[in-house]
Amino acid sequence: MTTPKQATQAQAIPRPETGYRVAFVKPKEHYRRLKKEIDGAIGECLTEGDLIHRRQLFDFEKHLAEYVGTRYAVGLNSGYHALHFSLLACGVGPGDEVITVAHTFAASVSAIVHCGATPVLVDVGEDFNMDVASLDRYITPKTKAIIPVHLNGRLCDMEAIQNLCKKRGLLLIEDACQALGATFQGKMGGSFGHGCFSFYPFKALGGFGDGGAITTNDPHVARVATLLRYNGEDRETGEFHYHGYTALLDNVQAAVLDVKLRHFPNWVEHRRRMADLYKSELATVSQVRVPHFPDPRFRDSFQNYVIRAQDRDALRAHLRQEGIETLVSWAKPLWKHPALGLGEPKLPMTEAVCREVISLPMSAETTEEDVTLTSRAIRNFYARQ
Ligand SMILES: Cc1ncc(COP(=O)(O)O)c(C=O)c1O
């Protein structure tokens, strides 16, 4: 039987190093490169019996907070729970409206729904991120928070969004699940509001299973999330403060993530180099738009390299035939899944990008050869038309 999570994520789960000449991501190669360090870290946890809520978790939280530039980081079992707990800790509940985009993974919106609040979906701009200019007209007396989603490793315009939140008294929760390492005006994503991260295996910083974290400067949000993740219990006193959840970041995952975090800045630089190479390799192809948006305030981390392509589905079939693995996130706008009950918002840019987007191979293991092969196949496809 297909579970709900399998059904919604089916399109987003890359097949690892199958018969493709150019794999979308390379988890086996990723492990091979880090094997010694990772085996050491896991071995230490297992040898010492450090499985739940131990030093490795606290070390990772400390290092993550340092990297993002916040006072606190709270390790959780998913990006979904980071969003859900941030909203709960901010007091979002029934009767509230929360503004976010439809061009995102379902979890951004489900977290709002599971708090009993109403998601208000807005359109995106050319860079696939929240269209900030349109926000004002969606704000009502019921609006409690805004969740900008930093898609594909590019932050939203945080100057405009922070100013708006201040002016209108709104809470700011960042869906930074795709944006660890990306900056705006030199500041890391996840440090503007309450940051929500995912360490799903194919994220730029990925574990060997699900994982997530909240980064924040607010001691209240950090404390509530810390309690909620452990069924509401204060581990120091044994007192239960809430009906909570089982949502802790596993210690073994934290140990692995802590190893990877040390390499992470180099991986971001590698992604930027591969992105620049795609840009120059595809410069002559008028049928595709590459994701480079000249504005010196932004430094993207290229979690994904997403182009907009004419005849996207035919291009994708051609690339598959050429042995090149790609993804489409997402072919159908979220509100067109009737079971989600999101109404029928008019978001023309979201609809357009759903028809056109295709993600090209991109990971810390993507090579120059992968990029040139992929780009050549794209050029050939359009040359034959
Ligand atoms: C933009 C965005 N938000 C939220 C999530 C949810 O993260 P997780 O799968 O760790 O729950 C993801 C993960 O795919 C994501 O990409």
Short mmCIF file of C-alpha atoms and ligand atoms in Angstrom, two decimals:
data_model
loop_
_atom_site.label_atom_id
_atom_site.label_comp_id
_atom_site.label_asym_id
_atom_site.label_seq_id
_atom_site.Cartn_x
_atom_site.Cartn_y
_atom_site.Cartn_z
CA MET A 1 0.00 0.00 0.00
CA THR A 2 1.27 3.49 -0.79
CA THR A 3 1.50 5.59 2.36
CA PRO A 4 0.56 9.30 2.20
CA LYS A 5 4.24 10.34 2.52
CA GLN A 6 5.29 7.98 -0.29
CA ALA A 7 2.50 9.27 -2.48
CA THR A 8 3.45 12.93 -2.07
CA GLN A 9 7.21 12.46 -2.14
CA ALA A 10 7.35 9.82 -4.88
CA GLN A 11 8.48 12.36 -7.42
CA ALA A 12 11.05 13.88 -5.12
CA ILE A 13 12.96 10.74 -4.17
CA PRO A 14 15.91 10.29 -6.53
CA ARG A 15 16.91 6.75 -7.39
CA PRO A 16 20.45 6.43 -6.06
CA GLU A 17 23.20 5.72 -8.62
CA THR A 18 21.15 3.46 -10.83
CA GLY A 19 22.20 2.86 -14.40
CA TYR A 20 22.41 6.59 -15.11
CA ARG A 21 25.52 8.04 -16.72
CA VAL A 22 24.88 11.16 -14.68
CA ALA A 23 23.07 10.49 -11.41
CA PHE A 24 21.02 13.25 -9.82
CA VAL A 25 22.79 12.70 -6.51
CA LYS A 26 25.37 10.10 -5.47
CA PRO A 27 24.77 8.86 -1.92
CA LYS A 28 27.14 5.89 -2.26
CA GLU A 29 29.98 8.07 -3.49
CA HIS A 30 29.16 10.59 -0.75
CA TYR A 31 29.51 7.89 1.90
CA ARG A 32 32.65 6.44 0.32
CA ARG A 33 34.40 9.82 0.58
CA LEU A 34 33.49 10.28 4.25
CA LYS A 35 33.49 6.63 5.31
CA LYS A 36 36.31 6.81 7.82
CA GLU A 37 34.95 9.82 9.70
CA ILE A 38 31.34 8.67 9.60
CA ASP A 39 32.06 5.10 10.64
CA GLY A 40 34.15 6.51 13.49
CA ALA A 41 31.34 8.79 14.68
CA ILE A 42 28.66 6.08 14.46
CA GLY A 43 30.99 3.52 16.04
CA GLU A 44 31.56 5.82 18.99
CA CYS A 45 27.81 6.24 19.58
CA LEU A 46 27.19 2.51 19.38
CA THR A 47 30.19 1.54 21.49
CA GLU A 48 29.24 4.00 24.21
CA GLY A 49 25.50 3.33 23.96
CA ASP A 50 24.93 7.01 23.14
CA LEU A 51 21.64 6.67 21.29
CA ILE A 52 19.23 9.28 22.59
CA HIS A 53 19.76 12.85 23.82
CA ARG A 54 23.51 12.62 24.34
CA ARG A 55 26.66 14.67 23.76
CA GLN A 56 26.64 14.23 19.97
CA LEU A 57 23.24 15.91 19.75
CA PHE A 58 24.32 18.85 21.88
CA ASP A 59 27.60 19.21 19.96
CA PHE A 60 25.77 19.30 16.65
CA GLU A 61 23.26 21.83 17.96
CA LYS A 62 26.09 24.06 19.17
CA HIS A 63 27.92 23.86 15.84
CA LEU A 64 24.77 24.40 13.80
CA ALA A 65 23.85 27.48 15.83
CA GLU A 66 27.38 28.84 15.36
CA TYR A 67 27.25 28.22 11.63
CA VAL A 68 23.83 29.83 11.15
CA GLY A 69 24.59 32.62 13.61
CA THR A 70 21.82 32.13 16.17
CA ARG A 71 21.86 31.64 19.93
CA TYR A 72 20.07 28.31 19.79
CA ALA A 73 19.61 25.29 17.55
CA VAL A 74 17.18 22.54 18.51
CA GLY A 75 17.62 19.16 16.78
CA LEU A 76 14.41 17.53 15.59
CA ASN A 77 13.46 14.53 13.52
CA SER A 78 12.36 16.48 10.44
CA GLY A 79 11.96 19.83 8.76
CA TYR A 80 8.22 19.31 9.07
CA HIS A 81 8.47 19.25 12.86
CA ALA A 82 10.73 22.30 12.82
CA LEU A 83 7.94 24.20 11.06
CA HIS A 84 5.16 22.76 13.20
CA PHE A 85 6.95 23.44 16.50
CA SER A 86 7.98 26.95 15.47
CA LEU A 87 4.36 27.77 14.74
CA LEU A 88 3.16 26.19 17.99
CA ALA A 89 5.85 27.97 20.01
CA CYS A 90 4.77 31.28 18.45
CA GLY A 91 1.21 30.59 19.56
CA VAL A 92 -0.26 30.08 16.08
CA GLY A 93 -3.57 28.23 16.28
CA PRO A 94 -7.20 28.09 15.17
CA GLY A 95 -8.50 31.37 13.77
CA ASP A 96 -5.05 32.53 12.64
CA GLU A 97 -3.90 32.94 9.07
CA VAL A 98 -0.34 32.23 7.98
CA ILE A 99 0.99 33.47 4.65
CA THR A 100 3.26 31.24 2.61
CA VAL A 101 3.80 30.13 -0.98
CA ALA A 102 2.19 27.29 -2.92
CA HIS A 103 5.43 26.55 -4.76
CA THR A 104 6.96 24.49 -1.96
CA PHE A 105 7.00 21.01 -0.55
CA ALA A 106 3.64 20.14 1.05
CA ALA A 107 5.16 20.12 4.56
CA SER A 108 5.42 23.95 4.62
CA VAL A 109 1.65 24.15 4.30
CA SER A 110 0.73 21.02 6.28
CA ALA A 111 2.52 22.42 9.35
CA ILE A 112 0.13 25.39 9.27
CA VAL A 113 -2.91 23.17 8.80
CA HIS A 114 -1.88 20.89 11.68
CA CYS A 115 -1.79 23.91 14.02
CA GLY A 116 -5.44 24.52 13.16
CA ALA A 117 -4.54 27.74 11.32
CA THR A 118 -5.39 28.67 7.73
CA PRO A 119 -2.67 28.79 5.09
CA VAL A 120 -2.91 31.77 2.74
CA LEU A 121 -1.01 30.98 -0.45
CA VAL A 122 0.76 33.70 -2.43
CA ASP A 123 2.58 33.63 -5.75
CA VAL A 124 6.29 33.43 -6.44
CA GLY A 125 8.56 35.61 -8.56
CA GLU A 126 11.15 34.83 -11.24
CA ASP A 127 13.52 33.32 -8.66
CA PHE A 128 10.84 30.82 -7.47
CA ASN A 129 10.56 32.61 -4.12
CA MET A 130 7.75 34.54 -2.42
CA ASP A 131 6.60 37.55 -4.45
CA VAL A 132 7.19 40.14 -1.75
CA ALA A 133 5.47 42.95 -3.62
CA SER A 134 2.15 41.07 -3.47
CA LEU A 135 2.23 40.35 0.28
CA ASP A 136 0.49 43.47 1.55
CA ARG A 137 -2.80 42.61 -0.07
CA TYR A 138 -2.98 39.20 1.63
CA ILE A 139 -2.60 40.57 5.15
CA THR A 140 -5.84 40.65 7.18
CA PRO A 141 -6.55 41.20 10.89
CA LYS A 142 -6.25 37.40 11.27
CA THR A 143 -2.73 37.20 9.81
CA LYS A 144 -0.34 36.02 12.50
CA ALA A 145 2.80 34.93 10.68
CA ILE A 146 4.63 34.79 7.38
CA ILE A 147 6.61 31.74 6.29
CA PRO A 148 8.96 32.67 3.45
CA VAL A 149 10.28 29.49 1.81
CA HIS A 150 13.89 29.85 0.68
CA LEU A 151 13.67 27.52 -2.29
CA ASN A 152 16.55 25.75 -4.04
CA GLY A 153 19.20 27.39 -1.83
CA ARG A 154 18.20 30.99 -2.51
CA LEU A 155 16.90 33.20 0.27
CA CYS A 156 13.83 35.39 -0.07
CA ASP A 157 14.19 39.17 0.07
CA MET A 158 14.56 39.23 3.84
CA GLU A 159 14.95 43.00 4.07
CA ALA A 160 11.49 43.55 2.64
CA ILE A 161 9.92 40.66 4.56
CA GLN A 162 11.47 41.64 7.90
CA ASN A 163 10.34 45.25 7.42
CA LEU A 164 6.82 44.14 6.60
CA CYS A 165 6.68 41.82 9.62
CA LYS A 166 7.85 44.64 11.89
CA LYS A 167 5.42 47.14 10.40
CA ARG A 168 2.42 44.81 10.58
CA GLY A 169 3.35 43.02 13.83
CA LEU A 170 3.72 39.57 12.22
CA LEU A 171 5.84 36.62 13.28
CA LEU A 172 8.55 35.47 10.92
CA ILE A 173 9.26 31.76 10.50
CA GLU A 174 11.69 30.84 7.75
CA ASP A 175 11.31 27.61 5.85
CA ALA A 176 15.04 27.20 5.32
CA CYS A 177 14.77 23.45 4.64
CA GLN A 178 16.47 23.98 1.27
CA ALA A 179 18.73 26.84 2.23
CA LEU A 180 21.46 25.96 4.71
CA GLY A 181 24.51 28.02 3.72
CA ALA A 182 22.67 30.62 1.62
CA THR A 183 23.02 34.27 2.64
CA PHE A 184 21.26 37.60 2.19
CA GLN A 185 23.26 40.75 2.94
CA GLY A 186 25.89 38.47 4.48
CA LYS A 187 23.46 36.88 6.94
CA MET A 188 22.66 33.17 6.87
CA GLY A 189 19.21 31.84 6.12
CA GLY A 190 17.58 30.70 9.33
CA SER A 191 18.94 33.66 11.33
CA PHE A 192 16.33 36.29 10.36
CA GLY A 193 13.31 34.76 12.11
CA HIS A 194 12.91 31.28 13.51
CA GLY A 195 14.76 29.06 11.01
CA CYS A 196 13.47 25.62 10.05
CA PHE A 197 15.90 23.13 8.50
CA SER A 198 15.59 19.65 7.02
CA PHE A 199 18.37 17.08 7.00
CA TYR A 200 16.51 14.67 4.74
CA PRO A 201 19.22 12.52 3.08
CA PHE A 202 19.25 14.40 -0.23
CA LYS A 203 19.47 17.87 1.28
CA ALA A 204 22.83 19.63 0.95
CA LEU A 205 23.42 18.67 4.59
CA GLY A 206 21.66 15.33 4.81
CA GLY A 207 21.61 12.55 7.38
CA PHE A 208 21.12 8.85 6.79
CA GLY A 209 17.43 9.23 7.50
CA ASP A 210 15.08 12.07 8.39
CA GLY A 211 16.23 14.95 10.55
CA GLY A 212 15.67 18.64 11.10
CA ALA A 213 16.30 21.60 13.38
CA ILE A 214 15.05 24.99 14.50
CA THR A 215 17.53 27.84 14.76
CA THR A 216 16.46 30.87 16.77
CA ASN A 217 17.56 33.70 19.05
CA ASP A 218 14.38 33.40 21.08
CA PRO A 219 14.82 31.38 24.31
CA HIS A 220 11.07 30.76 24.52
CA VAL A 221 10.88 29.17 21.06
CA ALA A 222 13.99 27.08 21.77
CA ARG A 223 12.57 25.90 25.10
CA VAL A 224 9.11 25.03 23.77
CA ALA A 225 10.61 23.10 20.84
CA THR A 226 12.95 21.28 23.24
CA LEU A 227 9.99 20.22 25.36
CA LEU A 228 7.67 19.37 22.48
CA ARG A 229 10.27 17.08 20.86
CA TYR A 230 10.40 14.92 23.98
CA ASN A 231 6.66 14.43 24.58
CA GLY A 232 6.51 17.63 26.58
CA GLU A 233 8.94 16.47 29.26
CA ASP A 234 11.65 18.63 30.81
CA ARG A 235 14.51 16.12 30.93
CA GLU A 236 16.11 17.90 33.90
CA THR A 237 13.10 17.85 36.20
CA GLY A 238 10.91 15.07 34.76
CA GLU A 239 7.98 17.51 34.64
CA PHE A 240 5.63 17.27 31.65
CA HIS A 241 4.71 20.75 30.41
CA TYR A 242 2.73 19.86 27.29
CA HIS A 243 1.16 17.01 25.42
CA GLY A 244 4.11 16.79 23.09
CA TYR A 245 5.52 14.64 20.33
CA THR A 246 8.27 12.07 19.77
CA ALA A 247 10.40 14.20 17.50
CA LEU A 248 13.97 14.25 18.71
CA LEU A 249 16.92 14.24 16.33
CA ASP A 250 18.48 10.81 16.92
CA ASN A 251 21.91 10.91 18.48
CA VAL A 252 23.48 8.78 15.73
CA GLN A 253 22.06 11.10 13.07
CA ALA A 254 23.38 14.10 15.00
CA ALA A 255 26.85 12.51 15.14
CA VAL A 256 26.80 11.98 11.36
CA LEU A 257 25.50 15.50 10.70
CA ASP A 258 28.18 16.97 12.95
CA VAL A 259 30.88 15.26 10.85
CA LYS A 260 29.28 16.50 7.64
CA LEU A 261 28.83 20.06 8.92
CA ARG A 262 32.63 20.41 9.06
CA HIS A 263 32.78 19.78 5.32
CA PHE A 264 29.66 21.73 4.51
CA PRO A 265 31.19 25.15 3.64
CA ASN A 266 33.39 23.43 1.02
CA TRP A 267 30.39 21.64 -0.41
CA VAL A 268 28.52 24.92 -0.80
CA GLU A 269 31.49 26.37 -2.69
CA HIS A 270 31.55 23.28 -4.90
CA ARG A 271 27.85 23.69 -5.68
CA ARG A 272 28.45 27.35 -6.58
CA ARG A 273 31.22 26.34 -8.98
CA MET A 274 29.04 23.70 -10.63
CA ALA A 275 26.21 26.25 -10.91
CA ASP A 276 28.54 28.72 -12.64
CA LEU A 277 29.61 26.01 -15.02
CA TYR A 278 25.99 25.16 -15.90
CA LYS A 279 25.41 28.86 -16.47
CA SER A 280 28.23 29.20 -18.98
CA GLU A 281 27.48 25.83 -20.65
CA LEU A 282 23.84 26.79 -21.17
CA ALA A 283 24.42 30.44 -22.07
CA THR A 284 23.59 29.94 -25.74
CA VAL A 285 20.36 27.99 -25.20
CA SER A 286 17.56 30.51 -25.58
CA GLN A 287 14.90 27.89 -24.69
CA VAL A 288 16.07 27.60 -21.07
CA ARG A 289 16.28 30.11 -18.23
CA VAL A 290 19.05 29.44 -15.75
CA PRO A 291 18.67 30.28 -12.02
CA HIS A 292 21.10 33.18 -11.74
CA PHE A 293 19.50 36.43 -10.63
CA PRO A 294 21.93 39.32 -10.48
CA ASP A 295 21.51 41.05 -7.12
CA PRO A 296 24.63 41.33 -4.99
CA ARG A 297 22.64 41.04 -1.75
CA PHE A 298 22.12 37.31 -2.34
CA ARG A 299 24.60 34.42 -2.25
CA ASP A 300 22.82 31.24 -3.22
CA SER A 301 23.87 27.79 -2.01
CA PHE A 302 22.31 25.84 -4.92
CA GLN A 303 20.60 23.11 -2.95
CA ASN A 304 19.02 22.45 -6.35
CA TYR A 305 19.90 23.68 -9.81
CA VAL A 306 16.51 24.37 -11.35
CA ILE A 307 16.09 25.67 -14.88
CA ARG A 308 12.91 26.70 -16.67
CA ALA A 309 12.72 24.88 -19.97
CA GLN A 310 10.56 24.99 -23.08
CA ASP A 311 9.05 21.55 -23.79
CA ARG A 312 10.13 20.47 -20.33
CA ASP A 313 8.62 16.98 -20.44
CA ALA A 314 10.17 16.18 -23.83
CA LEU A 315 13.51 17.53 -22.62
CA ARG A 316 13.29 15.34 -19.53
CA ALA A 317 12.51 12.25 -21.63
CA HIS A 318 15.48 13.07 -23.86
CA LEU A 319 17.81 13.43 -20.87
CA ARG A 320 16.60 10.14 -19.44
CA GLN A 321 17.35 8.48 -22.77
CA GLU A 322 20.82 10.01 -22.63
CA GLY A 323 21.33 8.47 -19.19
CA ILE A 324 20.90 11.72 -17.27
CA GLU A 325 18.73 11.72 -14.17
CA THR A 326 16.59 14.78 -13.42
CA LEU A 327 13.72 15.70 -11.12
CA VAL A 328 10.64 17.85 -11.44
CA SER A 329 9.62 19.68 -8.27
CA TRP A 330 6.73 20.15 -8.68
CA ALA A 331 4.69 19.30 -11.78
CA LYS A 332 1.35 20.19 -10.19
CA PRO A 333 0.59 23.18 -7.95
CA LEU A 334 -0.18 22.16 -4.39
CA TRP A 335 -3.77 23.41 -4.43
CA LYS A 336 -4.53 21.11 -7.38
CA HIS A 337 -4.36 18.14 -5.00
CA PRO A 338 -8.03 18.25 -3.93
CA ALA A 339 -7.44 16.19 -0.77
CA LEU A 340 -5.37 19.05 0.68
CA GLY A 341 -8.38 21.38 0.65
CA LEU A 342 -6.44 24.50 -0.31
CA GLY A 343 -9.13 26.11 -2.44
CA GLU A 344 -8.40 27.62 -5.84
CA PRO A 345 -5.99 30.50 -5.44
CA LYS A 346 -5.04 32.43 -8.60
CA LEU A 347 -1.26 32.14 -8.74
CA PRO A 348 -0.23 32.33 -12.40
CA MET A 349 3.53 32.31 -11.86
CA THR A 350 3.29 29.18 -9.69
CA GLU A 351 1.33 27.48 -12.47
CA ALA A 352 3.86 28.58 -15.09
CA VAL A 353 6.88 27.33 -13.17
CA CYS A 354 5.19 23.99 -12.47
CA ARG A 355 4.96 23.53 -16.25
CA GLU A 356 8.55 24.55 -16.89
CA VAL A 357 10.87 23.58 -14.03
CA ILE A 358 13.38 20.76 -14.19
CA SER A 359 16.16 20.16 -11.66
CA LEU A 360 19.52 19.13 -13.09
CA PRO A 361 22.08 16.90 -11.31
CA MET A 362 23.61 18.79 -8.39
CA SER A 363 25.37 17.54 -5.29
CA ALA A 364 28.72 17.76 -3.51
CA GLU A 365 29.78 14.84 -5.75
CA THR A 366 28.61 16.31 -9.06
CA THR A 367 31.63 16.62 -11.35
CA GLU A 368 32.49 19.06 -14.13
CA GLU A 369 32.05 16.15 -16.51
CA ASP A 370 28.50 15.58 -15.19
CA VAL A 371 27.68 19.23 -15.84
CA THR A 372 29.19 19.34 -19.32
CA LEU A 373 27.50 16.05 -20.34
CA THR A 374 24.14 17.28 -19.07
CA SER A 375 24.50 20.68 -20.71
CA ARG A 376 25.59 19.15 -24.02
CA ALA A 377 22.53 16.87 -24.00
CA ILE A 378 20.31 19.92 -23.40
CA ARG A 379 21.96 21.84 -26.23
CA ASN A 380 21.55 18.85 -28.57
CA PHE A 381 17.88 18.49 -27.68
CA TYR A 382 17.08 22.06 -28.71
CA ALA A 383 19.42 22.02 -31.73
CA ARG A 384 17.40 19.14 -33.19
CA GLN A 385 14.07 20.93 -32.84
C1 LIG B 1 10.92 23.59 1.31
C2 LIG B 1 10.74 22.42 2.24
N1 LIG B 1 10.00 22.58 3.35
C3 LIG B 1 9.83 21.58 4.21
C4 LIG B 1 10.39 20.34 4.00
C5 LIG B 1 10.13 19.24 4.99
O1 LIG B 1 11.30 18.68 5.50
P1 LIG B 1 11.30 17.14 6.01
O2 LIG B 1 11.15 16.26 4.81
O3 LIG B 1 12.61 17.00 6.71
O4 LIG B 1 10.15 17.01 6.93
C6 LIG B 1 11.17 20.13 2.87
C7 LIG B 1 11.78 18.82 2.60
O5 LIG B 1 11.73 18.28 1.52
C8 LIG B 1 11.34 21.20 1.95
O6 LIG B 1 12.06 21.04 0.84
#
